[in-house]
JSON list of C-alpha atoms in Angstrom, two decimals:
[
{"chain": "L", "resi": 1, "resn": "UNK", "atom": "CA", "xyz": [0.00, 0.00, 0.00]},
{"chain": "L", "resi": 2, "resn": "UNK", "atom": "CA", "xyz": [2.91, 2.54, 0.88]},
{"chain": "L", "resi": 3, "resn": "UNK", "atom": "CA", "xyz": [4.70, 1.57, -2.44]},
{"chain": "L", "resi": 4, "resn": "UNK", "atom": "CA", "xyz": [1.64, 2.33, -4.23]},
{"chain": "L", "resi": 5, "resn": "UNK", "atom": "CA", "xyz": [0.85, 5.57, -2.35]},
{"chain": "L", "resi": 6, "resn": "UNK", "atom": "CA", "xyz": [4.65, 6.52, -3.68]},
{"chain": "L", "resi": 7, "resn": "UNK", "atom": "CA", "xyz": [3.61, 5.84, -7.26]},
{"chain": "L", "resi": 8, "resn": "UNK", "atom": "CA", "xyz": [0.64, 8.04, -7.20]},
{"chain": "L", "resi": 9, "resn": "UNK", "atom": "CA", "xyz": [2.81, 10.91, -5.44]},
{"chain": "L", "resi": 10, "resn": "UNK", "atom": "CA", "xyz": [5.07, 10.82, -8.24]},
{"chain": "L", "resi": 11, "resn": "UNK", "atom": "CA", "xyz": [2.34, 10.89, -10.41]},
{"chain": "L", "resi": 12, "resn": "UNK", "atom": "CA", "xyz": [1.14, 13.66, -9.11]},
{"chain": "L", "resi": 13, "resn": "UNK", "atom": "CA", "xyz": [4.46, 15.28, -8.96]},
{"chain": "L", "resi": 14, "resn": "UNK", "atom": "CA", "xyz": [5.34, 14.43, -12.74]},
{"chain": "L", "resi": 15, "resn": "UNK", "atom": "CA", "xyz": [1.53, 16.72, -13.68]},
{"chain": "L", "resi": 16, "resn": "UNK", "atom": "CA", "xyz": [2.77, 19.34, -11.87]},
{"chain": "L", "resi": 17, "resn": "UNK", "atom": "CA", "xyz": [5.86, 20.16, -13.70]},
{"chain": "L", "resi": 18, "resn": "UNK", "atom": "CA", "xyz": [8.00, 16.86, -12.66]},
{"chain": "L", "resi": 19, "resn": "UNK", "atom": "CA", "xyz": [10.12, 15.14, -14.82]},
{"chain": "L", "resi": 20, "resn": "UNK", "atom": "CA", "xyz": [8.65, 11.60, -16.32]},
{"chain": "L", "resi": 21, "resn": "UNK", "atom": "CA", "xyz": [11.71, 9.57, -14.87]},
{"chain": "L", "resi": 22, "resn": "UNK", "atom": "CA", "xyz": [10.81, 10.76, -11.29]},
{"chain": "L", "resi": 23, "resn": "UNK", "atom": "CA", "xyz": [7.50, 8.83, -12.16]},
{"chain": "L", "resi": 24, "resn": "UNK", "atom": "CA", "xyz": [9.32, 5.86, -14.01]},
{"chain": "L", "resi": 25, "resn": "UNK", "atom": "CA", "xyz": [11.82, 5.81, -10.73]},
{"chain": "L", "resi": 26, "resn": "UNK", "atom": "CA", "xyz": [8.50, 5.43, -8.34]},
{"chain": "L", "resi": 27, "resn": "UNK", "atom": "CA", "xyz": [7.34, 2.75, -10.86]},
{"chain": "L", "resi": 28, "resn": "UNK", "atom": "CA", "xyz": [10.08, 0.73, -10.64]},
{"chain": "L", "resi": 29, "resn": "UNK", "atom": "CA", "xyz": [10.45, 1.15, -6.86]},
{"chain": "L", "resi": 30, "resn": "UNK", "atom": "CA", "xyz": [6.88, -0.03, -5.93]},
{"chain": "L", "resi": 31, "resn": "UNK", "atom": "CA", "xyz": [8.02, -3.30, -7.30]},
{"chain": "L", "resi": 32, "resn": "UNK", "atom": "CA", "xyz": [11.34, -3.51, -5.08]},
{"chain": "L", "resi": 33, "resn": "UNK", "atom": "CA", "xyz": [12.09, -4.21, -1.50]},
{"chain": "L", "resi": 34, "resn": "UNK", "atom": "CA", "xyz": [14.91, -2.30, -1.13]},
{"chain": "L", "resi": 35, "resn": "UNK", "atom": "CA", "xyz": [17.92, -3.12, 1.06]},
{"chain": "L", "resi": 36, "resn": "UNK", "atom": "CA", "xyz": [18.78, -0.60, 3.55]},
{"chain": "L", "resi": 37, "resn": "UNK", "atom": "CA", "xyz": [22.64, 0.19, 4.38]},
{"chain": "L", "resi": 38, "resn": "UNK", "atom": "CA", "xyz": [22.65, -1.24, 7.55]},
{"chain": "L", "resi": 39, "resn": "UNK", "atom": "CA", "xyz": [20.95, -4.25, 6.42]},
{"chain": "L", "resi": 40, "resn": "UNK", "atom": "CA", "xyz": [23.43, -5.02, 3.24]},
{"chain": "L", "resi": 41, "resn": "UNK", "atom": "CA", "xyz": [25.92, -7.43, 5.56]},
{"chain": "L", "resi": 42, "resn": "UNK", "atom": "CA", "xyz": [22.95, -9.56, 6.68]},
{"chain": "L", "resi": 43, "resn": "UNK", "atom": "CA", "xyz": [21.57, -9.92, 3.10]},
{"chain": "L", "resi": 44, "resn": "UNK", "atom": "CA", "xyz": [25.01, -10.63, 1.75]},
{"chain": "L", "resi": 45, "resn": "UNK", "atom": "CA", "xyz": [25.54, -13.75, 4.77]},
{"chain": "L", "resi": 46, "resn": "UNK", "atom": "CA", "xyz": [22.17, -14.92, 3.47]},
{"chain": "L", "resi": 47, "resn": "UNK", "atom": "CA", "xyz": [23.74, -15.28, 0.16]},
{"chain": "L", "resi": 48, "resn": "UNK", "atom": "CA", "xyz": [22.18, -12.24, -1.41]},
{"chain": "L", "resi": 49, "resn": "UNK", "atom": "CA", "xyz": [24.41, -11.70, -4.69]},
{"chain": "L", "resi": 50, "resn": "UNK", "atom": "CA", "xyz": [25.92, -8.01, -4.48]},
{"chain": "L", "resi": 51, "resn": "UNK", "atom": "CA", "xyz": [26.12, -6.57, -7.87]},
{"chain": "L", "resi": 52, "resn": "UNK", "atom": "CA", "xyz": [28.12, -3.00, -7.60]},
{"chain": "L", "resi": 53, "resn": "UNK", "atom": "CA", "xyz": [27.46, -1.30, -10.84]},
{"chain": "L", "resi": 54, "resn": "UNK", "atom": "CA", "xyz": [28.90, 1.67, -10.39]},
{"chain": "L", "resi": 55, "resn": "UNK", "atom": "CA", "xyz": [31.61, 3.28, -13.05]},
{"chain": "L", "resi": 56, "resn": "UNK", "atom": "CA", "xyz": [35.31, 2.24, -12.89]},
{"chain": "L", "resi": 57, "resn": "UNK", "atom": "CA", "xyz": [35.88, 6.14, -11.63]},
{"chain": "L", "resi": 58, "resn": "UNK", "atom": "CA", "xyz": [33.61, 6.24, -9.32]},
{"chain": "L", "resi": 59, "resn": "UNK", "atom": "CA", "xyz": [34.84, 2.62, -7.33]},
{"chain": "L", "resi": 60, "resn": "UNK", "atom": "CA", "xyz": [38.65, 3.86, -7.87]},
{"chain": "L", "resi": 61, "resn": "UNK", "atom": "CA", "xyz": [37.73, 7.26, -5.98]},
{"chain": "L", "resi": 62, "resn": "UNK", "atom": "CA", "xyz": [35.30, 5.99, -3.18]},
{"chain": "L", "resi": 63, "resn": "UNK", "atom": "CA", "xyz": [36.35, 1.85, -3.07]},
{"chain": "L", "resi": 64, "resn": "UNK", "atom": "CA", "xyz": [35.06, -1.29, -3.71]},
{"chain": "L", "resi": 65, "resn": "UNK", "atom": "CA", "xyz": [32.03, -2.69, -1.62]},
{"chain": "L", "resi": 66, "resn": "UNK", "atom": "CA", "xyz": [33.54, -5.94, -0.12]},
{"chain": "L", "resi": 67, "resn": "UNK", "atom": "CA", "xyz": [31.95, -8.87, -1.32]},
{"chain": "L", "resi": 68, "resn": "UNK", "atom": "CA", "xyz": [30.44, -7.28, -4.26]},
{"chain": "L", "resi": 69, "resn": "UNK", "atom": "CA", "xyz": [30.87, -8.32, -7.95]},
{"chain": "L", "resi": 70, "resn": "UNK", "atom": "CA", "xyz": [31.09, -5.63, -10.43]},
{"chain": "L", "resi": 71, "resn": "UNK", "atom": "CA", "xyz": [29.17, -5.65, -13.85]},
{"chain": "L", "resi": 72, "resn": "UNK", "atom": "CA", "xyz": [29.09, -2.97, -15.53]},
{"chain": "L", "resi": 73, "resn": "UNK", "atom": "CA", "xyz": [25.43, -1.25, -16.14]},
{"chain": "L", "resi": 74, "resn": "UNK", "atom": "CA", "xyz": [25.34, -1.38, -19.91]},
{"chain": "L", "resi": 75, "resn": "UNK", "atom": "CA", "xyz": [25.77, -5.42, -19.72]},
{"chain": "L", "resi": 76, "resn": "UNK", "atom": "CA", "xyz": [24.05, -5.85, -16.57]},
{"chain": "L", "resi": 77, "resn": "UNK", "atom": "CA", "xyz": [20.79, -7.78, -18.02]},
{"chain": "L", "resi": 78, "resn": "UNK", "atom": "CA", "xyz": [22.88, -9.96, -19.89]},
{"chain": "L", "resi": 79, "resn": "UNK", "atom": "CA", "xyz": [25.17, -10.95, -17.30]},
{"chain": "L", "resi": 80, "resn": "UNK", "atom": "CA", "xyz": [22.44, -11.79, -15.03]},
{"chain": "L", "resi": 81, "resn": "UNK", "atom": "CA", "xyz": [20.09, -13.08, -16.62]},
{"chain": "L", "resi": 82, "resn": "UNK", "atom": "CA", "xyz": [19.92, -16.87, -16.35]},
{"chain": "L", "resi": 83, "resn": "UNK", "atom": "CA", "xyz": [18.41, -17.88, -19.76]},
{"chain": "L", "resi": 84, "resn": "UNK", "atom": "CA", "xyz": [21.37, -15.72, -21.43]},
{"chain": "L", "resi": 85, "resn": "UNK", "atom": "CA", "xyz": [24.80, -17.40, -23.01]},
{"chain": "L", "resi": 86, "resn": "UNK", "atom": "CA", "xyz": [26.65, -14.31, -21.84]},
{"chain": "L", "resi": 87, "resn": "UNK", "atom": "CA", "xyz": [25.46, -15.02, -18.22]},
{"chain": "L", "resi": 88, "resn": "UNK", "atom": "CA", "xyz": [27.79, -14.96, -15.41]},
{"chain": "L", "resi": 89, "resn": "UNK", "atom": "CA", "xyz": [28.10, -18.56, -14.04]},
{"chain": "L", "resi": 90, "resn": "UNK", "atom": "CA", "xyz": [26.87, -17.11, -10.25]},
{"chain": "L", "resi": 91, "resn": "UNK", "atom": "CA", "xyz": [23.90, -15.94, -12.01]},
{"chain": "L", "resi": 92, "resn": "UNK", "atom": "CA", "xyz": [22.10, -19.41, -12.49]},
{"chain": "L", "resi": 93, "resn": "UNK", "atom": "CA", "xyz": [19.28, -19.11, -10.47]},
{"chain": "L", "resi": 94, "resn": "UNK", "atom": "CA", "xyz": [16.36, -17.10, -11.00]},
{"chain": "L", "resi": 95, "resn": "UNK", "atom": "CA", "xyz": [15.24, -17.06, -7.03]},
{"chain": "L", "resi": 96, "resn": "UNK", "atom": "CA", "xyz": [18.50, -15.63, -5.63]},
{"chain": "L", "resi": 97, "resn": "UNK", "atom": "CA", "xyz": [18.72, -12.46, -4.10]},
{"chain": "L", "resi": 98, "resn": "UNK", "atom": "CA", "xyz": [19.91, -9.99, -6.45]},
{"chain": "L", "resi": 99, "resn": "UNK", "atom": "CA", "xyz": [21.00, -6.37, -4.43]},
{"chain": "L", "resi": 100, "resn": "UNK", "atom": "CA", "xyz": [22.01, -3.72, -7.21]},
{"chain": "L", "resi": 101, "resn": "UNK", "atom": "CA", "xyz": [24.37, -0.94, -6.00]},
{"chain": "L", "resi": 102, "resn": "UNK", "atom": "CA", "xyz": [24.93, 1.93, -7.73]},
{"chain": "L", "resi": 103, "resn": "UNK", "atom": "CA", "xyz": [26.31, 4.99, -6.14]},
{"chain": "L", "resi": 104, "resn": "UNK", "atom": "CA", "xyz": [23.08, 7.03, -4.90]},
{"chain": "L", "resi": 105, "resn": "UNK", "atom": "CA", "xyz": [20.39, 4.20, -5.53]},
{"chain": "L", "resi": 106, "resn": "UNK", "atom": "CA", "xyz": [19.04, 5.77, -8.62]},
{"chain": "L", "resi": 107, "resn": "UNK", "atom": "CA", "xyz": [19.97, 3.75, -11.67]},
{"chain": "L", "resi": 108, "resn": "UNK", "atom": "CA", "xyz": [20.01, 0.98, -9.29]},
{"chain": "L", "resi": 109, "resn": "UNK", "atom": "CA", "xyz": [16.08, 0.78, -8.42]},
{"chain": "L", "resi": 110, "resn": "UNK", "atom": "CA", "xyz": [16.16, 0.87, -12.22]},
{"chain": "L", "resi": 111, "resn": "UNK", "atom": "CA", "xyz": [18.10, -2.03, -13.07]},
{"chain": "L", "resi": 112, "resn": "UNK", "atom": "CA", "xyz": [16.38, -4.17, -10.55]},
{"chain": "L", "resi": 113, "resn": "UNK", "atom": "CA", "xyz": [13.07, -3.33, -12.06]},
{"chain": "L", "resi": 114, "resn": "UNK", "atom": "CA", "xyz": [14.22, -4.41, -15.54]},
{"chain": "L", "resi": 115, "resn": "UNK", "atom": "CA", "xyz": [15.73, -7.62, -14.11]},
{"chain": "L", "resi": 116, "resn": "UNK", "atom": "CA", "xyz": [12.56, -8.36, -12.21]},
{"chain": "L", "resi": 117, "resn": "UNK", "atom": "CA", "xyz": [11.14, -8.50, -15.59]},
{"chain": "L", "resi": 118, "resn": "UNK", "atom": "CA", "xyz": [13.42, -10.97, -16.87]},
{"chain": "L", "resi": 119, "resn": "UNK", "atom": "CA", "xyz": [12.44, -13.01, -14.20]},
{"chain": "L", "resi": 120, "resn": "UNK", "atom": "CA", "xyz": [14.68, -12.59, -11.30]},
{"chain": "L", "resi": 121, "resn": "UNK", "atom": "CA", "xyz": [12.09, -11.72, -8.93]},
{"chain": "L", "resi": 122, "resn": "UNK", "atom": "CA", "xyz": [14.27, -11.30, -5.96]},
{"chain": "L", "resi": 123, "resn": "UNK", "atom": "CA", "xyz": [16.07, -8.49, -7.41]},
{"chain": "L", "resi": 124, "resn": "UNK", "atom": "CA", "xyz": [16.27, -5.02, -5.59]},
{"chain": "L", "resi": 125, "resn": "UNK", "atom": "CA", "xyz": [18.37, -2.48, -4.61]},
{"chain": "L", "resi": 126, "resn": "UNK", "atom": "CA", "xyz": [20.40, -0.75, -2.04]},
{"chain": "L", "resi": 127, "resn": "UNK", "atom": "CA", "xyz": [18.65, 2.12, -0.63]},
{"chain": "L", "resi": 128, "resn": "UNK", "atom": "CA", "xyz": [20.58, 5.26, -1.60]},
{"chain": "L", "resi": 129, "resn": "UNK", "atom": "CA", "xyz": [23.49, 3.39, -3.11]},
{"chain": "L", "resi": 130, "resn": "UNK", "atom": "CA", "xyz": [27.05, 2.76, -2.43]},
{"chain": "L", "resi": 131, "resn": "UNK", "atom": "CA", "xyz": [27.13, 6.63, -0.63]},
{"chain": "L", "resi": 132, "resn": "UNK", "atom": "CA", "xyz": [24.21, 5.80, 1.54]},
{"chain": "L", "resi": 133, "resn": "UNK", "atom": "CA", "xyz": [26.35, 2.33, 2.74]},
{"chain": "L", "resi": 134, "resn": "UNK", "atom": "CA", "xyz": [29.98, 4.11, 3.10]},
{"chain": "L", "resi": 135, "resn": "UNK", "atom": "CA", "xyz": [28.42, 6.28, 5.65]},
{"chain": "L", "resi": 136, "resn": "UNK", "atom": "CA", "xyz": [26.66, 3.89, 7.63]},
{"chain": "L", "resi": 137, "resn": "UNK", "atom": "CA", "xyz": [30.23, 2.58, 7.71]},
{"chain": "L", "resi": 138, "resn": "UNK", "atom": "CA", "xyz": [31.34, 5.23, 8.83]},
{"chain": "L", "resi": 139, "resn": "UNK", "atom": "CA", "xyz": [28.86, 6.27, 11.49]},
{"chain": "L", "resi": 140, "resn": "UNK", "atom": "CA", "xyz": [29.26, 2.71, 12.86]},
{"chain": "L", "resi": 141, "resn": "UNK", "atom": "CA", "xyz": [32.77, 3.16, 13.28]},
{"chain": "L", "resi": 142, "resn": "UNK", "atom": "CA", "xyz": [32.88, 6.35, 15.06]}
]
């Protein structure tokens, strides 16, 4: 009910003046449930697959996410999905937990939408991104 009273915010938003993607991103993220930082070591121990898809400049100047794959975001469907030859071997199952990180958790709720549709229902995101995790880190440690 809360995912759909996002939708029809956005929907509201996009009439009055807002951008269509803001209304595409609420789509997409009705469909999701998302990962929140402090949750992203618990999902990984259950043997969520952690799929960082943020750009090589981006990981270089902020780090990797430990225990994370990386695939980039323009191959991303074909790499996971299972019916694909160009599949990553880790990607054979259709029911595993799929977290997408990007760096804010934009293009991510995106990408989990479109690989719900190739069947991976488990797939989601990590709410606000790789950002959103590194200070949870961070707060944790001080």
């Amino acid at each position: 009910m809360e995912q759909q009273a996002e939708v029809s915010a956005a929907a509201a938003e996009a009439d009055d003046g807002w951008a269509a993607i803001d209304l595409l991103l609420a789509e997409s993220r009705a469909g999701l449930e998302r990962v929140q930082p402090e949750d992203l070591d618990r999902e990984m121990s259950a043997g969520a697959l952690v799929v960082d898809t943020r750009p090589v400049d981006q990981r270089r100047r902020d780090g990797a996410l430990p225990g994370a794959i990386v695939v980039d975001r323009n191959v991303l469907e074909w790499r996971l999905d299972p019916t694909s030859p160009w599949r990553l071997p880790v990607a054979d199952d259709p029911g595993r937990r799929i977290v997408i990180v990007c760096n804010e958790g934009y293009s991510s709720s995106l990408a989990a939408h479109t690989l719900q549709r190739l069947g991976l229902s488990r797939a989601t995101d990590l709410v606000g991104g790789f950002q959103a995790w590194a200070a949870h880190r961070r707060q944790v440690r001080d």
